PDB file of C-alpha atoms in Angstrom:
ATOM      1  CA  UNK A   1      74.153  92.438  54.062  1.00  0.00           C
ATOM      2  CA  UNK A   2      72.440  91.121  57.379  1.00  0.00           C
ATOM      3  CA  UNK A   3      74.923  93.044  59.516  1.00  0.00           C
ATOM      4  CA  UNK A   4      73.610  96.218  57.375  1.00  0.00           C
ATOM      5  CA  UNK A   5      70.000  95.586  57.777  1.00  0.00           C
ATOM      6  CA  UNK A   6      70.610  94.538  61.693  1.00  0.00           C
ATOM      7  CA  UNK A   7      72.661  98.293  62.471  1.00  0.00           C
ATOM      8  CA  UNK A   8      69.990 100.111  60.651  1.00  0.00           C
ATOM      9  CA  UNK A   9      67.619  98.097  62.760  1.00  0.00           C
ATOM     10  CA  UNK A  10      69.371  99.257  66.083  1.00  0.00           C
ATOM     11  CA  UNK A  11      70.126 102.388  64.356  1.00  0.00           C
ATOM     12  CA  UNK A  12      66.409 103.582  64.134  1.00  0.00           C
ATOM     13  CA  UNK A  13      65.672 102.154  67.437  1.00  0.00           C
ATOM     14  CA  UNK A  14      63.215  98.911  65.545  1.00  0.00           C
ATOM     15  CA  UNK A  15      63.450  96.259  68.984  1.00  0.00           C
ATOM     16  CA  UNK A  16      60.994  94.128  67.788  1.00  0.00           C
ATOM     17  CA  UNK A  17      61.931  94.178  63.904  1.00  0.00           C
ATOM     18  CA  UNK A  18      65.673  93.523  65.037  1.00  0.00           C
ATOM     19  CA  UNK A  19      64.558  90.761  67.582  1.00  0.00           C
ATOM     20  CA  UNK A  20      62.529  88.784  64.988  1.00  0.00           C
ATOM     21  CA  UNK A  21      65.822  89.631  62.541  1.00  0.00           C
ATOM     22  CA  UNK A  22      68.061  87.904  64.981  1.00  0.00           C
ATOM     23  CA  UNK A  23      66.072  85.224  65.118  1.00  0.00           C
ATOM     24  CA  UNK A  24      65.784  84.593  61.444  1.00  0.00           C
ATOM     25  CA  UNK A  25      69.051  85.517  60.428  1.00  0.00           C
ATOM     26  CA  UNK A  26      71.348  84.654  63.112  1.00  0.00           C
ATOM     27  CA  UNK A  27      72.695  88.322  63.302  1.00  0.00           C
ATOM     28  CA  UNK A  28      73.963  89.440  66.422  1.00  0.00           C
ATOM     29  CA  UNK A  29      73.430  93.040  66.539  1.00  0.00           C
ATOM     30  CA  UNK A  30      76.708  94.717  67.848  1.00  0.00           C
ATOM     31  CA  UNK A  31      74.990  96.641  70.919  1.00  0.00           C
ATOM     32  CA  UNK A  32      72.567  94.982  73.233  1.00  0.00           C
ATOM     33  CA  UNK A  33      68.773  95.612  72.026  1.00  0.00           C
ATOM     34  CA  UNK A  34      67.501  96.229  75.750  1.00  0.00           C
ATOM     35  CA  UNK A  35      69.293  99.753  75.171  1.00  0.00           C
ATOM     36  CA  UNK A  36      67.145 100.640  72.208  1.00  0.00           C
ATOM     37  CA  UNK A  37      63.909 101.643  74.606  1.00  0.00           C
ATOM     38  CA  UNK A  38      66.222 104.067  76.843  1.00  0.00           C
ATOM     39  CA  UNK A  39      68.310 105.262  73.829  1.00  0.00           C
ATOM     40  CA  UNK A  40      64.822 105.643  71.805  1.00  0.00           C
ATOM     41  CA  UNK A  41      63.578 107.600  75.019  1.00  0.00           C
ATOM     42  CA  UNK A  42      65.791 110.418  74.596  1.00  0.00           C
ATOM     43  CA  UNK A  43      65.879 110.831  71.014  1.00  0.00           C
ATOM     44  CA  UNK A  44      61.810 110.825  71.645  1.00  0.00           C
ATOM     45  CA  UNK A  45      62.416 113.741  74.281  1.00  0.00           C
ATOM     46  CA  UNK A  46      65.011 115.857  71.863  1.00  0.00           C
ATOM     47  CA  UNK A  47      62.174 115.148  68.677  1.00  0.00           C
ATOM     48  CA  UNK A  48      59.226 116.509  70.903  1.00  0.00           C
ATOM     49  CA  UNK A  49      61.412 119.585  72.572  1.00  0.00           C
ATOM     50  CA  UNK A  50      61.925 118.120  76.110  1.00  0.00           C
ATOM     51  CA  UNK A  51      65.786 118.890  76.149  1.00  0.00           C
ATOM     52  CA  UNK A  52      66.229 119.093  79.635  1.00  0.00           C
ATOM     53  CA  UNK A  53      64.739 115.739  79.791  1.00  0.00           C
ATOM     54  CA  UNK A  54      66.805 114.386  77.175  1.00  0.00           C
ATOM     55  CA  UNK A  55      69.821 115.751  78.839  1.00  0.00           C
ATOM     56  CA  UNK A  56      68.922 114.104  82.111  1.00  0.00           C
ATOM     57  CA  UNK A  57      68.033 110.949  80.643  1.00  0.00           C
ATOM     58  CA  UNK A  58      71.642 110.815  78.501  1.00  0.00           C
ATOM     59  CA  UNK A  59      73.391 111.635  82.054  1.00  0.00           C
ATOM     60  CA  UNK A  60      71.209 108.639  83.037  1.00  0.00           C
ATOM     61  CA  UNK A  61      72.678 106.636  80.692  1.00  0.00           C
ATOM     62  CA  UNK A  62      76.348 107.484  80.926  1.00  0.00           C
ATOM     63  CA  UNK A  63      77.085 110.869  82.038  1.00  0.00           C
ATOM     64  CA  UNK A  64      80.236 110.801  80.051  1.00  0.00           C
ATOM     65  CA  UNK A  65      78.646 111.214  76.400  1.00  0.00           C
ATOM     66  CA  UNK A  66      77.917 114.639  77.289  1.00  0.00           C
ATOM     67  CA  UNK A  67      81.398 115.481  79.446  1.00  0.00           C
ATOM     68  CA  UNK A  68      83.553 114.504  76.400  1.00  0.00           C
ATOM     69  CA  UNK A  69      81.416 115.846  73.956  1.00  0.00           C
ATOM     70  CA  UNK A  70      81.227 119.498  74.111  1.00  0.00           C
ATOM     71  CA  UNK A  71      79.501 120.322  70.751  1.00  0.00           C
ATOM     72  CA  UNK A  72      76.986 117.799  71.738  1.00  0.00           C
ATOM     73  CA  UNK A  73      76.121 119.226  74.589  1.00  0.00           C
ATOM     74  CA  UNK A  74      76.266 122.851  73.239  1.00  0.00           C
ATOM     75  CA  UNK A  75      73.799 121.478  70.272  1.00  0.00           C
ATOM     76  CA  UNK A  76      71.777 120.516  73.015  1.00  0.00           C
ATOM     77  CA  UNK A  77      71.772 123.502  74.942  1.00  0.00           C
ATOM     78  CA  UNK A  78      71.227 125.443  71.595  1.00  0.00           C
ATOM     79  CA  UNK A  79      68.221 123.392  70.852  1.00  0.00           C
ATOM     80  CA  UNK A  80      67.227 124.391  74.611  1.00  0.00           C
ATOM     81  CA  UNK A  81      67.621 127.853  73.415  1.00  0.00           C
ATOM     82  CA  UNK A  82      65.315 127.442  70.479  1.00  0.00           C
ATOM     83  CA  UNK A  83      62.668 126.032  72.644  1.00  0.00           C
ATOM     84  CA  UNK A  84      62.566 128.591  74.806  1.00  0.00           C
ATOM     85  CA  UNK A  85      62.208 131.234  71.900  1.00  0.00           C
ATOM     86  CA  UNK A  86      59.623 128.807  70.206  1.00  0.00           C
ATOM     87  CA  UNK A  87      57.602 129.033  73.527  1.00  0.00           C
ATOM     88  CA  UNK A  88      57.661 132.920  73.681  1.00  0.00           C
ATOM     89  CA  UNK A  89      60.060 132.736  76.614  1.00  0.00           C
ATOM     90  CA  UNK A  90      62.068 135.678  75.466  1.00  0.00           C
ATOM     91  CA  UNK A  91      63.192 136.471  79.158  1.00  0.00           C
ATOM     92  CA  UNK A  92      64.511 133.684  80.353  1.00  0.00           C
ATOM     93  CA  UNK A  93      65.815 132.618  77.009  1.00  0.00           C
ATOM     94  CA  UNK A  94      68.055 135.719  77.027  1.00  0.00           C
ATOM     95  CA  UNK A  95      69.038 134.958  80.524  1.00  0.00           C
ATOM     96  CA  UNK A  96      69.820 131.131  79.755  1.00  0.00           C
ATOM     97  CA  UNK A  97      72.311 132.198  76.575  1.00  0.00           C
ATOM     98  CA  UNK A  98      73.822 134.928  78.724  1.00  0.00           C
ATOM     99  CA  UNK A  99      74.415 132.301  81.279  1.00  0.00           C
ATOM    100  CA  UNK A 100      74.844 128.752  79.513  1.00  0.00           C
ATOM    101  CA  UNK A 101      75.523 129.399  76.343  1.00  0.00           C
ATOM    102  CA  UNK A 102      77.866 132.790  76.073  1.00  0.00           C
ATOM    103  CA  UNK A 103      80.870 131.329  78.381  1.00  0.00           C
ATOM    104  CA  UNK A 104      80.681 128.198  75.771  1.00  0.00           C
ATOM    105  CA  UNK A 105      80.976 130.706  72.682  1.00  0.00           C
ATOM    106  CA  UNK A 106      83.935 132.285  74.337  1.00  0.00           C
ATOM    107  CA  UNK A 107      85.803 129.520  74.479  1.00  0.00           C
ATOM    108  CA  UNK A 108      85.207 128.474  70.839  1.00  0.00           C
ATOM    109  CA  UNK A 109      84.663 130.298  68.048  1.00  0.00           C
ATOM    110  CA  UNK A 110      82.355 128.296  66.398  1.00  0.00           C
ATOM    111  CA  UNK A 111      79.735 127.934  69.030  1.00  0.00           C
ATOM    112  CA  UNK A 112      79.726 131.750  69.430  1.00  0.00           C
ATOM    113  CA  UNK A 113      78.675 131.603  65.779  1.00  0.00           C
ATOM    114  CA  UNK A 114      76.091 129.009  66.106  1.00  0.00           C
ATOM    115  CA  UNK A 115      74.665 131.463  69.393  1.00  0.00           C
ATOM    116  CA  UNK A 116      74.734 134.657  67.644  1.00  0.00           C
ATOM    117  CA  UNK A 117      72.629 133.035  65.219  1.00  0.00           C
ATOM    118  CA  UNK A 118      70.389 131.334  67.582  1.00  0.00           C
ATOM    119  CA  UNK A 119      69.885 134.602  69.374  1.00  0.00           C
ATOM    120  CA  UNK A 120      68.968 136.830  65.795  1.00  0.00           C
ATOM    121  CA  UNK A 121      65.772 134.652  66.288  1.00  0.00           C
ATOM    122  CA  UNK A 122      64.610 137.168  68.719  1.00  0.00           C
ATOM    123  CA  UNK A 123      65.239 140.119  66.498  1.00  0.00           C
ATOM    124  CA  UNK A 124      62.378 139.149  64.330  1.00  0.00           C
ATOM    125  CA  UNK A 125      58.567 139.633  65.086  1.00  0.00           C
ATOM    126  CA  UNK A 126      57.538 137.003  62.243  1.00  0.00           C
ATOM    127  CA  UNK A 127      60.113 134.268  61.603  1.00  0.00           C
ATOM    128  CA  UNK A 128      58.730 133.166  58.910  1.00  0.00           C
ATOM    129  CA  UNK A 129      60.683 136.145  57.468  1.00  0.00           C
ATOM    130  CA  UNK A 130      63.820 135.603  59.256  1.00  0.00           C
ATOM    131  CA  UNK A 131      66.989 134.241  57.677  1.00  0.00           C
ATOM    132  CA  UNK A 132      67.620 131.807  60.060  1.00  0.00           C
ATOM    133  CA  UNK A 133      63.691 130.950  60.588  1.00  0.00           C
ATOM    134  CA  UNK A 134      64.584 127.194  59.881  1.00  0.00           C
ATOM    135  CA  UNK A 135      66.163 126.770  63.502  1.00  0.00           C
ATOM    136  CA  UNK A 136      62.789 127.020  64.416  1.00  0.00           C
ATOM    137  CA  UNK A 137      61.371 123.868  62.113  1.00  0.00           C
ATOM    138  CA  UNK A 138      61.247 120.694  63.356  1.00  0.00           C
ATOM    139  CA  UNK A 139      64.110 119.415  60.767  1.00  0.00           C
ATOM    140  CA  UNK A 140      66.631 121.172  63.990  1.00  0.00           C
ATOM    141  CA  UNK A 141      64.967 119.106  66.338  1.00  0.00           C
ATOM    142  CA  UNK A 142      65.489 116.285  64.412  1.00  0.00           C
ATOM    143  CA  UNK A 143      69.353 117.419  63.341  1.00  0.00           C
ATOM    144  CA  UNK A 144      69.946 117.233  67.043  1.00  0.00           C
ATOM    145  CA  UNK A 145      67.923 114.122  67.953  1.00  0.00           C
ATOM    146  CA  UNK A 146      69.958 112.167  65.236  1.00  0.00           C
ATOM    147  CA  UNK A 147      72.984 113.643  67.004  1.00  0.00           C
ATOM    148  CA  UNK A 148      72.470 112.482  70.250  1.00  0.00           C
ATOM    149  CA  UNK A 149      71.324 109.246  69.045  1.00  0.00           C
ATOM    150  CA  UNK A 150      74.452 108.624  67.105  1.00  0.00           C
ATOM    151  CA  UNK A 151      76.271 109.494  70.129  1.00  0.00           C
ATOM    152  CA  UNK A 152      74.377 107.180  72.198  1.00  0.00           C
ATOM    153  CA  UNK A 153      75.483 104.642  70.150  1.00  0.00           C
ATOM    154  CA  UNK A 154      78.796 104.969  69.688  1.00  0.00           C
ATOM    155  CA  UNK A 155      79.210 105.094  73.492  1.00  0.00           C
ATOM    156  CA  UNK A 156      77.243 101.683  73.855  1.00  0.00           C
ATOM    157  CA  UNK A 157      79.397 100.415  71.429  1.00  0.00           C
ATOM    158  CA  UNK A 158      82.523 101.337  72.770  1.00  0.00           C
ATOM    159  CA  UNK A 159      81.635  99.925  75.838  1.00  0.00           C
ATOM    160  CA  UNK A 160      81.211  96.839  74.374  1.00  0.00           C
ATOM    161  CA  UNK A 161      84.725  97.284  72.635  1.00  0.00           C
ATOM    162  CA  UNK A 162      83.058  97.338  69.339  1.00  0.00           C
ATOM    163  CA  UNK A 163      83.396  99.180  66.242  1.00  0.00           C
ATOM    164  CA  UNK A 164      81.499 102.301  65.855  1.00  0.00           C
ATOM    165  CA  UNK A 165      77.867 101.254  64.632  1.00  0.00           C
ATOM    166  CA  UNK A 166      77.198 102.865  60.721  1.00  0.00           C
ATOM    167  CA  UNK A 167      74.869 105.848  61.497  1.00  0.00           C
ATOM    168  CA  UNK A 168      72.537 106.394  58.941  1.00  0.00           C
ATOM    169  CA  UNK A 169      70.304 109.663  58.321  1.00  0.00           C
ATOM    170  CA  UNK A 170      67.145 109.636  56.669  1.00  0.00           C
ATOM    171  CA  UNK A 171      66.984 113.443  56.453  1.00  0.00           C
TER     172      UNK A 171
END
């Protein structure tokens, strides 16, 4: 059960919580808690619509999260996307899924889906009447956020030749 509460500690990024934990409880957590701030960082970036920040500061971390994770890093750039049509950037959000995205949905069939829906966004004066409006609520940016976290995490752990830490979702 301490295990448990200590992953969902690390998990949710709680340093302080899962410091005073360890101490009480003896329970090594399986990652080292120093990570949580930079791990926290980019979730943080991904929750408030910095993407290209997040995706910098994940490179920063370990740049192979993103090179052997190619719906990750689509996700990413899809979230990008949204972003861009969020912020009325209609120009340069066409030119960034002609450029980034499209070569990605060629090569799987699946992310073309994902982009064709991303891109109806922009059909639609008020979104609040679009179908796939809810790309545009801040459940997507969380979606991703709890993507890359997970990610994150599984990398650190790996690198410490652990298990994969228990991801949980609160959404």
């Amino acid at each position: 059960m301490n295990k448990l509460v200590m992953n969902f500690l690390v998990t949710e990024g709680y340093v302080e919580a899962a410091e005073k934990f360890q101490m009480e409880s003896g329970t090594e957590p399986d990652i080292d808690l120093a990570t949580i701030t930079d791990r926290m960082a980019v979730k943080k970036a991904v929750q408030s619509g910095n993407v290209e920040d997040a995706i910098e500061k994940v490179n920063d971390l370990n740049p192979e999260i993103l090179d052997t994770n190619p719906q990750l890093f689509f996700h990413l750039q899809q979230q990008r996307l949204i972003e861009l049509i969020r912020n009325g950037k209609i120009e340069e959000a066409l030119e960034f899924a002609q450029e980034e995205l499209a070569p990605r949905g060629e090569e799987n069939q699946s992310f073309l889906e994902e982009l064709e829906r991303t891109v109806s966004l922009l059909a639609f004066e008020d979104v609040s009447n679009c179908p796939v409006g809810e790309l545009l609520d801040i459940s997507q940016r969380l979606k991703t956020a709890s993507e890359v976290n997970a990610a994150i995490l599984t990398s650190q752990s790996h690198e410490k030749g652990l298990s994969v830490v228990t991801r949980y979702q609160l959404f």
